[in-house]
XYZ file of C-alpha atoms in Angstrom:
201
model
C 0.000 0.000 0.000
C 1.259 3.396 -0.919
C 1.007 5.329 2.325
C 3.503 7.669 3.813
C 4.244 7.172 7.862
C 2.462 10.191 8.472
C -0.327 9.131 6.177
C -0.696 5.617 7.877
C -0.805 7.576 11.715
C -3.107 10.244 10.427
C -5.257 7.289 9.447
C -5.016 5.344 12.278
C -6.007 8.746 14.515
C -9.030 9.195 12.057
C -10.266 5.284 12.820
C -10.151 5.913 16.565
C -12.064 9.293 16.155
C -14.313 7.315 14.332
C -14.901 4.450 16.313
C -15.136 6.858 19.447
C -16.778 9.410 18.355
C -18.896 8.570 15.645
C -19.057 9.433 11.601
C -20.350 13.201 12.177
C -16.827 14.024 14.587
C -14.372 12.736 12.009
C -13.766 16.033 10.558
C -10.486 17.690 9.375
C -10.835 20.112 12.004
C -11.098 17.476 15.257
C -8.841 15.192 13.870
C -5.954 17.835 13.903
C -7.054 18.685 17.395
C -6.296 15.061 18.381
C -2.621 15.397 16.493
C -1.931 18.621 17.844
C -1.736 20.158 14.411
C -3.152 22.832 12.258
C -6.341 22.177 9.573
C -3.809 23.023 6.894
C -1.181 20.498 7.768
C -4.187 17.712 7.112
C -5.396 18.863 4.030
C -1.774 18.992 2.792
C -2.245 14.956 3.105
C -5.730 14.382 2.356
C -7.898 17.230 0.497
C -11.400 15.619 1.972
C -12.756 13.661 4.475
C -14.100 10.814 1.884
C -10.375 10.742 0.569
C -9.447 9.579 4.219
C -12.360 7.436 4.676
C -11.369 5.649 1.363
C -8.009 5.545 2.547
C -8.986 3.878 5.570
C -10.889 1.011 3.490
C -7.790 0.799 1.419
C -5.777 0.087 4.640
C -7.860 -2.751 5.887
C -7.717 -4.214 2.006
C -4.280 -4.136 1.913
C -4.290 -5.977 5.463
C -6.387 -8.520 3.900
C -4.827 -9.058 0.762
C -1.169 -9.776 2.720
C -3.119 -12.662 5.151
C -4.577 -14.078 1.503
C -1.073 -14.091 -0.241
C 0.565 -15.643 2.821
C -2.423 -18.359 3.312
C -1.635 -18.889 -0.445
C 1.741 -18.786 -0.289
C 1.828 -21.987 2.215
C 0.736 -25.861 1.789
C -1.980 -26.106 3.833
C -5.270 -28.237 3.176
C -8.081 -26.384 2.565
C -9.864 -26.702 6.200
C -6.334 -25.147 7.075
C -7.001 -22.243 5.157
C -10.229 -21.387 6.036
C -9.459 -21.838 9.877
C -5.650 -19.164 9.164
C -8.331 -16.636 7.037
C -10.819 -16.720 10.177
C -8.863 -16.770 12.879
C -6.577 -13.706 11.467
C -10.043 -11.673 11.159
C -9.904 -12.152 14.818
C -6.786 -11.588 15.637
C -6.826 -8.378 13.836
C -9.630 -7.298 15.126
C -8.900 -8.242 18.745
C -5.452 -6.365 18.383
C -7.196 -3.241 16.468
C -10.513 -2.524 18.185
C -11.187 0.526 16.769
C -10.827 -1.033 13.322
C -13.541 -3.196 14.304
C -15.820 -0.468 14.925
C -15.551 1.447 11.869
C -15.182 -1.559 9.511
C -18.763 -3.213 10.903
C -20.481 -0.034 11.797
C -23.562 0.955 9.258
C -23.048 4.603 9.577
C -20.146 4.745 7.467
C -21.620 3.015 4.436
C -25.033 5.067 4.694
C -23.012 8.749 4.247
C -21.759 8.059 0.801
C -22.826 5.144 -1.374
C -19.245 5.160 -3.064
C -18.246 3.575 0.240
C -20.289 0.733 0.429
C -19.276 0.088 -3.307
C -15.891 -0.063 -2.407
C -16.154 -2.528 0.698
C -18.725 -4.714 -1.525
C -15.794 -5.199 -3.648
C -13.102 -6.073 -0.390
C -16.073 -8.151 0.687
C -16.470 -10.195 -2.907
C -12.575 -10.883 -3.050
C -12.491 -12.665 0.977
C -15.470 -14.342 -0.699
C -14.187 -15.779 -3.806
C -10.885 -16.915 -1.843
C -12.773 -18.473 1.003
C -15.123 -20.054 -1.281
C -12.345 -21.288 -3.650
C -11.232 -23.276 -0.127
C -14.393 -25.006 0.194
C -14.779 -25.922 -2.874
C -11.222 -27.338 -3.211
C -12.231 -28.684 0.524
C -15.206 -30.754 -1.422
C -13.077 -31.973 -4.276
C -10.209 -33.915 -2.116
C -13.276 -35.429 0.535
C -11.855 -33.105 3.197
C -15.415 -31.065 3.176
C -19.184 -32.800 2.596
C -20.100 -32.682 -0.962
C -24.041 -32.589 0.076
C -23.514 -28.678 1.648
C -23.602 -25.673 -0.898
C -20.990 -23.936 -1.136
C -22.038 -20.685 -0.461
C -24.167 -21.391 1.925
C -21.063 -22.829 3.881
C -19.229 -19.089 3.134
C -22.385 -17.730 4.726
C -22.004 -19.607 7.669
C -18.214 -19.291 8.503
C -18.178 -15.463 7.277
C -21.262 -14.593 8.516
C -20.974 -16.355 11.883
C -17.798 -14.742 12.234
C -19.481 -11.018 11.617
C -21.987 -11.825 14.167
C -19.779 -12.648 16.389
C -17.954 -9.321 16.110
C -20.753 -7.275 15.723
C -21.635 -8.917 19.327
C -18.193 -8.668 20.732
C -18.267 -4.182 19.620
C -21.791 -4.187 20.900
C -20.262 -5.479 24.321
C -17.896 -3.078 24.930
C -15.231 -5.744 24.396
C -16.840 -7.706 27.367
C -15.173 -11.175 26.074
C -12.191 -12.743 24.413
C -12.851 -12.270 20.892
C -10.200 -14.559 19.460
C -11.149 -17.202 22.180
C -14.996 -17.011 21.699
C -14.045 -17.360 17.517
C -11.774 -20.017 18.041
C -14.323 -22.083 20.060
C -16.911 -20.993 17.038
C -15.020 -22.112 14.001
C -14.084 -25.681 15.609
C -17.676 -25.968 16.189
C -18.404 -25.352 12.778
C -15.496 -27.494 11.435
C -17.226 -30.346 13.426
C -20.117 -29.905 11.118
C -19.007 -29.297 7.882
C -15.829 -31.853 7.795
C -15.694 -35.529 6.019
C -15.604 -37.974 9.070
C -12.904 -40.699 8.153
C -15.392 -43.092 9.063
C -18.041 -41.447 6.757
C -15.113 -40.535 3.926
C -16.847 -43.606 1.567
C -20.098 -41.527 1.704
C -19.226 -38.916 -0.342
């Protein structure tokens, strides 16, 4: 990502306005407050709010994109992949709460339509790599053949927003990446080939 150092901390100032504050205080004006600069020194970096926003959404893309590559990048079986793209989601999360709180919170993609275009497409790449898993999962026998496959990507990615959404609702009241670990081997229970049931499908 092409992001100067004092790009990437203006940006990470603007997602804890943000996720404190709320859409309506992330403005040029409070954000240099909370750097202790002037207005100017901002817009010398970003000439509009939506440029930051956008920004901000290209951050958590980029994030993204490097835990794909990697995942990619390594021989794992496809339950192994699915259970490394999950669990990072937590991990990330857990270790940038803030983040969470913009990047699940519906008043950001209600302001401007062009943002909600932009995450549908961040959204529609996790899908088509985490659905390129189980589907490679159902060819070798490792995941049942009888399941749709996006129905399964519902259930892993949208169990897995839930559980977020539940976690930010809570003030942080639990152990995200515990509480997601327990949910995704519950769902690998479900959705994996048996070796004793292997012949069935």
């Amino acid at each position: 990502m092409d992001i100067t150092d004092k790009q990437k901390q203006i940006v990470q100032a603007a997602i804890k306005v943000f996720a404190r504050q709320g859409y309506a205080k992330l403005t040029i004006k409070n954000l240099a407050k909370s750097l202790g600069v002037t207005d100017a020194a901002l817009y010398r970096h970003f000439p509009s709010k939506k440029e930051l926003i956008l920004t901000i959404l290209r951050y958590f893309e980029y994030v993204s994109c490097q835990v794909i590559q990697e995942i990619n990048n390594q021989d794992l079986s496809p339950i192994e992949r699915i259970s490394r793209f999950v669990l990072n989601r937590y991990e990330l999360f857990a270790k940038e709460p803030d983040l969470a709180m913009v990047m699940f919170s519906e008043e950001l993609f209600k302001n401007d339509p062009s943002f909600n275009d932009y995450f549908r497409g961040i959204m529609h790449t996790h899908r088509d790599e985490v659905l390129g898993y189980i589907k490679h999962g159902q060819e070798v026998g490792q995941i049942r053949k009888d399941l749709n496959p996006m129905h399964l990507f519902c259930i892993i990615v949208g169990s897995m927003r839930f559980t977020v959404t539940q976690w930010n609702l809570s003030r942080h009241s639990f152990d995200l990446l515990s509480e997601g670990t327990r949910l995704l081997n519950t769902i690998k229970k479900l959705i994996e080939v048996r070796y004793n049931e292997a012949s069935d499908y």
